[in-house]
Each structure stands twice: as structure tokens, then as C-alpha cells.
Amino acid sequence: GANKSFTLDAPKGIAIYGDFLYVTDITHVRAFKLKDGTNAADVDLTPLGASFLNDITADEKGHLYVSDSSANAIFFIKTSAGNEARVLLKHEGLRGPNGLMLHPQTGDIIVASLGGGVILKITSEGIEQLDAGGPFKNLDGIDYDAKGNIYFSDFTGGVVYRLKQGGKAVPIAQGLKSPADISVDRKKDILLIPEFSGDRVKSLPIQ
């Protein structure tokens, strides 16, 4: 970006909403202007108990949801209220939350568990484990396509799965080198898979 002097310590998840790019960076969420890359905001979640922020996603109102794999927590940031932050959920049942997405039909938070190797659904009633099949190892990224199918990566297992509503997860890419925070291009029906140990990004058509 234009601000060459700004240093990120250990960036993980990214999300775009409006004119800003949001990045998780250990215990901070930092915002940058898309136009010129300048740092626009710095939200310190340390006072809320943050220790290892991982993924981040935004809803249609610009609210941010941030996972903390070490603290077993999900934080909520209201960007429309001066980046007011609070703990949305902190529970051992999250089992090392990593990838986050908002279900396109229900709005529920869907979590890929790094420590538990499970897919979780967070509702107003609590934490529910989705019957996705398995066993899985250490789950990382998660996203959905235009039809509402869910995709998630198993970092240790080297596999990316597709989970259709009411079905079991089916592997669609195997033998990957540490597939990390995946992303779906819903306009082009392409799944982007960063391979952490392979130093490359793989693109996969998902029609």
C-alpha cells in the first residue's frame, strides 16, 4: 500500500467491507483503505482476552466476526459504532476456532475447528456440531459457493472438502501441502486454495 512504513507483525485472516481491508494481526484487527493502503484503524482486542487472532469475516452491515484459536473465542466488532468490540462467545467447546463464515441462508456463524477437527454452528441457543462426516484432523479455512455448499480445508490432512446441505463432506482436492484459508469466487465458481507449505495458490473450478 501507500503507507510503506506500516508493519504487520503476523497477519492471518483478511476481510473486505466497503472501502476497507481488515486484517487480523495477533491481538489487533487493523483496517486499511483500499484506495491507497493507508492504515485507517487499529482495534486492540487484548483487553478482551485476545491472544491469537486468526480468521475474520464481515456481514452485510459491516459487523466483523473474529476467531481466536488460542483463547477459544469469537469477537464482534461493530464498525458503524467506532469499532466498538466485545466478546461474542468464549467457550472451550469452540476447540480452537479457526475459519469463520456466515451461513448465506440462516446467518448462523459456521466455524472450522483447528483443535477439534469439527464443523460447528453458532446460534442464539449455543454451539452445535454439524454432522459432516469425518474424521478430520486440523481444520483451517471455510467458505461457501453460490448454491450454499460449504467448503473447508484440513490443514494437516492435506484435503479440501465440499459439504452439501443434508449430506456428508466429500473430498474434492487431496494431496495438498497444508491447505489454509480457502476462498470461493462466487461469480466465477472458482475455489482458491493457498498451500502453506507449497508456497503456491491452487485454483479449482467448482461448477
PDB file of C-alpha atoms in Angstrom:
ATOM      1  CA  GLY A   1       0.000   0.000   0.000  1.00  0.00           C
ATOM      2  CA  ALA A   2       0.918   3.672   0.048  1.00  0.00           C
ATOM      3  CA  ASN A   3       1.936   3.596   3.705  1.00  0.00           C
ATOM      4  CA  LYS A   4       5.303   1.878   3.336  1.00  0.00           C
ATOM      5  CA  SER A   5       6.270   2.418   6.975  1.00  0.00           C
ATOM      6  CA  PHE A   6       3.435   0.365   8.488  1.00  0.00           C
ATOM      7  CA  THR A   7       4.488  -3.060   9.731  1.00  0.00           C
ATOM      8  CA  LEU A   8       2.226  -6.045  10.402  1.00  0.00           C
ATOM      9  CA  ASP A   9       3.549  -8.488  12.982  1.00  0.00           C
ATOM     10  CA  ALA A  10       1.880 -11.778  11.994  1.00  0.00           C
ATOM     11  CA  PRO A  11      -1.171 -11.215   9.758  1.00  0.00           C
ATOM     12  CA  LYS A  12      -3.636 -14.079   9.354  1.00  0.00           C
ATOM     13  CA  GLY A  13      -7.231 -13.520   8.202  1.00  0.00           C
ATOM     14  CA  ILE A  14      -8.484 -10.787   5.883  1.00  0.00           C
ATOM     15  CA  ALA A  15     -11.924  -9.421   5.047  1.00  0.00           C
ATOM     16  CA  ILE A  16     -13.143  -6.604   2.814  1.00  0.00           C
ATOM     17  CA  TYR A  17     -16.143  -4.432   3.582  1.00  0.00           C
ATOM     18  CA  GLY A  18     -16.907  -1.137   1.912  1.00  0.00           C
ATOM     19  CA  ASP A  19     -13.735   0.832   1.300  1.00  0.00           C
ATOM     20  CA  PHE A  20     -11.621  -1.050   3.815  1.00  0.00           C
ATOM     21  CA  LEU A  21      -9.475  -4.158   4.118  1.00  0.00           C
ATOM     22  CA  TYR A  22      -9.467  -5.651   7.618  1.00  0.00           C
ATOM     23  CA  VAL A  23      -6.565  -7.815   8.794  1.00  0.00           C
ATOM     24  CA  THR A  24      -6.112  -9.872  11.974  1.00  0.00           C
ATOM     25  CA  ASP A  25      -2.669  -9.370  13.481  1.00  0.00           C
ATOM     26  CA  ILE A  26      -2.017 -11.369  16.699  1.00  0.00           C
ATOM     27  CA  THR A  27      -4.239  -9.394  19.103  1.00  0.00           C
ATOM     28  CA  HIS A  28      -5.215  -6.491  16.849  1.00  0.00           C
ATOM     29  CA  VAL A  29      -7.576  -6.009  13.933  1.00  0.00           C
ATOM     30  CA  ARG A  30      -6.152  -3.395  11.578  1.00  0.00           C
ATOM     31  CA  ALA A  31      -8.060  -1.584   8.834  1.00  0.00           C
ATOM     32  CA  PHE A  32      -6.527  -0.235   5.632  1.00  0.00           C
ATOM     33  CA  LYS A  33      -8.056   1.952   2.944  1.00  0.00           C
ATOM     34  CA  LEU A  34      -8.441   0.041  -0.306  1.00  0.00           C
ATOM     35  CA  LYS A  35      -7.796   3.218  -2.276  1.00  0.00           C
ATOM     36  CA  ASP A  36      -4.248   3.889  -1.114  1.00  0.00           C
ATOM     37  CA  GLY A  37      -3.337   1.281   1.519  1.00  0.00           C
ATOM     38  CA  THR A  38      -3.065   3.702   4.416  1.00  0.00           C
ATOM     39  CA  ASN A  39      -3.805   2.435   7.901  1.00  0.00           C
ATOM     40  CA  ALA A  40      -7.262   3.677   8.904  1.00  0.00           C
ATOM     41  CA  ALA A  41      -7.936   1.958  12.228  1.00  0.00           C
ATOM     42  CA  ASP A  42      -6.394  -0.279  14.860  1.00  0.00           C
ATOM     43  CA  VAL A  43      -8.688  -2.276  17.129  1.00  0.00           C
ATOM     44  CA  ASP A  44      -6.819  -3.723  20.111  1.00  0.00           C
ATOM     45  CA  LEU A  45      -8.629  -6.806  21.427  1.00  0.00           C
ATOM     46  CA  THR A  46      -6.065  -7.511  24.149  1.00  0.00           C
ATOM     47  CA  PRO A  47      -8.302  -6.040  26.900  1.00  0.00           C
ATOM     48  CA  LEU A  48     -10.964  -8.594  25.883  1.00  0.00           C
ATOM     49  CA  GLY A  49      -8.555 -11.504  26.302  1.00  0.00           C
ATOM     50  CA  ALA A  50      -7.330 -11.917  22.724  1.00  0.00           C
ATOM     51  CA  SER A  51      -4.103 -13.894  22.289  1.00  0.00           C
ATOM     52  CA  PHE A  52      -4.032 -15.430  18.769  1.00  0.00           C
ATOM     53  CA  LEU A  53      -6.495 -13.890  16.330  1.00  0.00           C
ATOM     54  CA  ASN A  54      -6.982 -15.981  13.231  1.00  0.00           C
ATOM     55  CA  ASP A  55      -9.845 -15.598  10.749  1.00  0.00           C
ATOM     56  CA  ILE A  56     -12.190 -12.674  10.169  1.00  0.00           C
ATOM     57  CA  THR A  57     -15.420 -12.249   8.224  1.00  0.00           C
ATOM     58  CA  ALA A  58     -17.936  -9.447   7.735  1.00  0.00           C
ATOM     59  CA  ASP A  59     -21.717  -9.419   7.455  1.00  0.00           C
ATOM     60  CA  GLU A  60     -23.810  -7.220   5.170  1.00  0.00           C
ATOM     61  CA  LYS A  61     -23.879  -4.437   7.779  1.00  0.00           C
ATOM     62  CA  GLY A  62     -20.119  -4.360   8.166  1.00  0.00           C
ATOM     63  CA  HIS A  63     -20.059  -6.111  11.522  1.00  0.00           C
ATOM     64  CA  LEU A  64     -16.853  -8.094  11.928  1.00  0.00           C
ATOM     65  CA  TYR A  65     -16.508 -11.548  13.463  1.00  0.00           C
ATOM     66  CA  VAL A  66     -13.023 -12.625  14.539  1.00  0.00           C
ATOM     67  CA  SER A  67     -11.817 -16.038  15.722  1.00  0.00           C
ATOM     68  CA  ASP A  68      -9.134 -16.547  18.364  1.00  0.00           C
ATOM     69  CA  SER A  69      -7.749 -20.078  18.150  1.00  0.00           C
ATOM     70  CA  SER A  70      -5.835 -19.855  21.422  1.00  0.00           C
ATOM     71  CA  ALA A  71      -8.431 -18.102  23.585  1.00  0.00           C
ATOM     72  CA  ASN A  72     -11.330 -20.252  22.277  1.00  0.00           C
ATOM     73  CA  ALA A  73     -13.239 -17.095  21.494  1.00  0.00           C
ATOM     74  CA  ILE A  74     -15.091 -15.222  18.802  1.00  0.00           C
ATOM     75  CA  PHE A  75     -15.038 -11.432  18.978  1.00  0.00           C
ATOM     76  CA  PHE A  76     -17.551  -9.000  17.483  1.00  0.00           C
ATOM     77  CA  ILE A  77     -16.632  -5.557  16.138  1.00  0.00           C
ATOM     78  CA  LYS A  78     -19.289  -3.013  15.228  1.00  0.00           C
ATOM     79  CA  THR A  79     -17.605  -0.819  12.621  1.00  0.00           C
ATOM     80  CA  SER A  80     -20.579   1.547  12.462  1.00  0.00           C
ATOM     81  CA  ALA A  81     -20.099   2.403  16.135  1.00  0.00           C
ATOM     82  CA  GLY A  82     -16.461   3.434  16.113  1.00  0.00           C
ATOM     83  CA  ASN A  83     -15.210  -0.167  16.006  1.00  0.00           C
ATOM     84  CA  GLU A  84     -16.815  -0.999  19.322  1.00  0.00           C
ATOM     85  CA  ALA A  85     -15.687  -4.517  20.254  1.00  0.00           C
ATOM     86  CA  ARG A  86     -16.958  -7.221  22.570  1.00  0.00           C
ATOM     87  CA  VAL A  87     -16.654 -10.943  23.211  1.00  0.00           C
ATOM     88  CA  LEU A  88     -19.399 -12.663  21.243  1.00  0.00           C
ATOM     89  CA  LEU A  89     -18.613 -16.133  22.572  1.00  0.00           C
ATOM     90  CA  LYS A  90     -15.862 -17.659  24.668  1.00  0.00           C
ATOM     91  CA  HIS A  91     -16.184 -21.389  25.280  1.00  0.00           C
ATOM     92  CA  GLU A  92     -13.966 -24.484  25.383  1.00  0.00           C
ATOM     93  CA  GLY A  93     -16.476 -26.108  23.051  1.00  0.00           C
ATOM     94  CA  LEU A  94     -15.111 -23.997  20.190  1.00  0.00           C
ATOM     95  CA  ARG A  95     -11.999 -26.213  20.342  1.00  0.00           C
ATOM     96  CA  GLY A  96      -9.582 -23.820  18.719  1.00  0.00           C
ATOM     97  CA  PRO A  97     -11.816 -21.886  16.316  1.00  0.00           C
ATOM     98  CA  ASN A  98     -10.107 -21.070  13.036  1.00  0.00           C
ATOM     99  CA  GLY A  99     -12.061 -20.433   9.817  1.00  0.00           C
ATOM    100  CA  LEU A 100     -15.283 -18.426  10.038  1.00  0.00           C
ATOM    101  CA  MET A 101     -18.183 -17.859   7.655  1.00  0.00           C
ATOM    102  CA  LEU A 102     -21.762 -16.654   7.928  1.00  0.00           C
ATOM    103  CA  HIS A 103     -24.283 -19.105   6.514  1.00  0.00           C
ATOM    104  CA  PRO A 104     -25.853 -17.453   3.436  1.00  0.00           C
ATOM    105  CA  GLN A 105     -29.378 -18.669   4.246  1.00  0.00           C
ATOM    106  CA  THR A 106     -29.549 -18.565   8.050  1.00  0.00           C
ATOM    107  CA  GLY A 107     -26.875 -16.058   9.012  1.00  0.00           C
ATOM    108  CA  ASP A 108     -25.518 -18.522  11.589  1.00  0.00           C
ATOM    109  CA  ILE A 109     -21.786 -18.424  12.273  1.00  0.00           C
ATOM    110  CA  ILE A 110     -20.079 -21.554  10.932  1.00  0.00           C
ATOM    111  CA  VAL A 111     -16.706 -22.413  12.447  1.00  0.00           C
ATOM    112  CA  ALA A 112     -13.906 -24.695  11.273  1.00  0.00           C
ATOM    113  CA  SER A 113     -12.254 -26.035  14.414  1.00  0.00           C
ATOM    114  CA  LEU A 114      -8.467 -26.244  14.314  1.00  0.00           C
ATOM    115  CA  GLY A 115      -8.086 -28.209  17.531  1.00  0.00           C
ATOM    116  CA  GLY A 116     -11.198 -30.369  17.342  1.00  0.00           C
ATOM    117  CA  GLY A 117     -11.340 -31.132  13.628  1.00  0.00           C
ATOM    118  CA  VAL A 118     -15.083 -30.453  13.510  1.00  0.00           C
ATOM    119  CA  ILE A 119     -17.504 -28.016  11.874  1.00  0.00           C
ATOM    120  CA  LEU A 120     -19.567 -26.034  14.364  1.00  0.00           C
ATOM    121  CA  LYS A 121     -22.675 -23.875  14.053  1.00  0.00           C
ATOM    122  CA  ILE A 122     -23.132 -20.975  16.447  1.00  0.00           C
ATOM    123  CA  THR A 123     -26.707 -19.881  17.067  1.00  0.00           C
ATOM    124  CA  SER A 124     -28.509 -17.909  19.768  1.00  0.00           C
ATOM    125  CA  GLU A 125     -29.029 -21.238  21.532  1.00  0.00           C
ATOM    126  CA  GLY A 126     -25.366 -22.197  21.683  1.00  0.00           C
ATOM    127  CA  ILE A 127     -22.841 -24.397  19.887  1.00  0.00           C
ATOM    128  CA  GLU A 128     -23.931 -27.246  17.630  1.00  0.00           C
ATOM    129  CA  GLN A 129     -21.622 -29.689  15.854  1.00  0.00           C
ATOM    130  CA  LEU A 130     -22.615 -30.315  12.246  1.00  0.00           C
ATOM    131  CA  ASP A 131     -22.796 -33.924  11.136  1.00  0.00           C
ATOM    132  CA  ALA A 132     -20.268 -33.517   8.343  1.00  0.00           C
ATOM    133  CA  GLY A 133     -18.752 -36.986   8.478  1.00  0.00           C
ATOM    134  CA  GLY A 134     -15.038 -37.339   9.070  1.00  0.00           C
ATOM    135  CA  PRO A 135     -12.880 -37.905  10.949  1.00  0.00           C
ATOM    136  CA  PHE A 136     -10.965 -34.764  10.102  1.00  0.00           C
ATOM    137  CA  LYS A 137      -7.694 -33.518  11.549  1.00  0.00           C
ATOM    138  CA  ASN A 138      -6.926 -29.801  11.919  1.00  0.00           C
ATOM    139  CA  LEU A 139      -9.429 -27.667  10.035  1.00  0.00           C
ATOM    140  CA  ASP A 140      -8.450 -24.261   8.716  1.00  0.00           C
ATOM    141  CA  GLY A 141     -10.363 -22.258   6.091  1.00  0.00           C
ATOM    142  CA  ILE A 142     -14.075 -22.304   5.329  1.00  0.00           C
ATOM    143  CA  ASP A 143     -16.295 -20.641   2.710  1.00  0.00           C
ATOM    144  CA  TYR A 144     -19.434 -21.247   0.620  1.00  0.00           C
ATOM    145  CA  ASP A 145     -20.439 -21.151  -3.036  1.00  0.00           C
ATOM    146  CA  ALA A 146     -23.385 -19.522  -4.824  1.00  0.00           C
ATOM    147  CA  LYS A 147     -25.553 -22.589  -4.139  1.00  0.00           C
ATOM    148  CA  GLY A 148     -24.862 -22.551  -0.407  1.00  0.00           C
ATOM    149  CA  ASN A 149     -22.488 -25.543  -0.402  1.00  0.00           C
ATOM    150  CA  ILE A 150     -19.786 -25.292   2.240  1.00  0.00           C
ATOM    151  CA  TYR A 151     -16.079 -25.859   1.552  1.00  0.00           C
ATOM    152  CA  PHE A 152     -13.439 -26.362   4.224  1.00  0.00           C
ATOM    153  CA  SER A 153      -9.768 -27.294   4.354  1.00  0.00           C
ATOM    154  CA  ASP A 154      -7.978 -29.827   6.532  1.00  0.00           C
ATOM    155  CA  PHE A 155      -4.563 -28.271   7.082  1.00  0.00           C
ATOM    156  CA  THR A 156      -2.880 -31.399   8.423  1.00  0.00           C
ATOM    157  CA  GLY A 157      -4.752 -33.891   6.241  1.00  0.00           C
ATOM    158  CA  GLY A 158      -3.997 -32.018   3.019  1.00  0.00           C
ATOM    159  CA  VAL A 159      -7.613 -32.186   1.847  1.00  0.00           C
ATOM    160  CA  VAL A 160     -10.361 -29.745   0.872  1.00  0.00           C
ATOM    161  CA  TYR A 161     -13.960 -30.933   1.307  1.00  0.00           C
ATOM    162  CA  ARG A 162     -17.361 -29.916  -0.026  1.00  0.00           C
ATOM    163  CA  LEU A 163     -20.354 -30.219   2.295  1.00  0.00           C
ATOM    164  CA  LYS A 164     -23.798 -30.084   0.709  1.00  0.00           C
ATOM    165  CA  GLN A 165     -26.850 -29.345   2.821  1.00  0.00           C
ATOM    166  CA  GLY A 166     -28.087 -32.514   4.483  1.00  0.00           C
ATOM    167  CA  GLY A 167     -25.122 -34.547   3.251  1.00  0.00           C
ATOM    168  CA  LYS A 168     -21.651 -35.603   4.323  1.00  0.00           C
ATOM    169  CA  ALA A 169     -18.407 -33.891   3.410  1.00  0.00           C
ATOM    170  CA  VAL A 170     -16.792 -35.182   0.211  1.00  0.00           C
ATOM    171  CA  PRO A 171     -13.117 -34.563  -0.669  1.00  0.00           C
ATOM    172  CA  ILE A 172     -12.709 -32.504  -3.845  1.00  0.00           C
ATOM    173  CA  ALA A 173      -8.929 -31.916  -3.646  1.00  0.00           C
ATOM    174  CA  GLN A 174      -6.371 -34.184  -1.980  1.00  0.00           C
ATOM    175  CA  GLY A 175      -2.616 -34.436  -1.596  1.00  0.00           C
ATOM    176  CA  LEU A 176      -2.347 -30.706  -0.900  1.00  0.00           C
ATOM    177  CA  LYS A 177       0.528 -29.182   1.041  1.00  0.00           C
ATOM    178  CA  SER A 178      -1.108 -27.650   4.122  1.00  0.00           C
ATOM    179  CA  PRO A 179      -4.245 -26.093   2.566  1.00  0.00           C
ATOM    180  CA  ALA A 180      -5.004 -22.996   4.611  1.00  0.00           C
ATOM    181  CA  ASP A 181      -7.561 -20.176   4.439  1.00  0.00           C
ATOM    182  CA  ILE A 182      -9.541 -21.027   1.297  1.00  0.00           C
ATOM    183  CA  SER A 183     -11.795 -18.600  -0.566  1.00  0.00           C
ATOM    184  CA  VAL A 184     -14.601 -19.055  -3.098  1.00  0.00           C
ATOM    185  CA  ASP A 185     -15.026 -16.701  -6.046  1.00  0.00           C
ATOM    186  CA  ARG A 186     -18.801 -16.982  -6.222  1.00  0.00           C
ATOM    187  CA  LYS A 187     -19.079 -15.087  -9.506  1.00  0.00           C
ATOM    188  CA  LYS A 188     -16.672 -17.345 -11.387  1.00  0.00           C
ATOM    189  CA  ASP A 189     -17.310 -20.578  -9.419  1.00  0.00           C
ATOM    190  CA  ILE A 190     -13.646 -20.981  -8.563  1.00  0.00           C
ATOM    191  CA  LEU A 191     -12.177 -22.198  -5.284  1.00  0.00           C
ATOM    192  CA  LEU A 192      -8.831 -20.647  -4.320  1.00  0.00           C
ATOM    193  CA  ILE A 193      -6.625 -22.827  -2.127  1.00  0.00           C
ATOM    194  CA  PRO A 194      -3.427 -21.404  -0.598  1.00  0.00           C
ATOM    195  CA  GLU A 195      -0.942 -24.204   0.140  1.00  0.00           C
ATOM    196  CA  PHE A 196       1.032 -23.009   3.149  1.00  0.00           C
ATOM    197  CA  SER A 197       3.898 -25.491   2.792  1.00  0.00           C
ATOM    198  CA  GLY A 198       3.776 -25.458  -1.002  1.00  0.00           C
ATOM    199  CA  ASP A 199       4.242 -21.689  -1.403  1.00  0.00           C
ATOM    200  CA  ARG A 200       1.524 -21.534  -4.033  1.00  0.00           C
ATOM    201  CA  VAL A 201      -2.205 -20.927  -4.578  1.00  0.00           C
ATOM    202  CA  LYS A 202      -4.251 -23.548  -6.419  1.00  0.00           C
ATOM    203  CA  SER A 203      -7.441 -22.629  -8.305  1.00  0.00           C
ATOM    204  CA  LEU A 204     -10.149 -25.223  -8.700  1.00  0.00           C
ATOM    205  CA  PRO A 205     -13.386 -24.925 -10.759  1.00  0.00           C
ATOM    206  CA  ILE A 206     -16.403 -25.931  -8.647  1.00  0.00           C
ATOM    207  CA  GLN A 207     -19.303 -25.917 -11.119  1.00  0.00           C
TER     208      GLN A 207
END
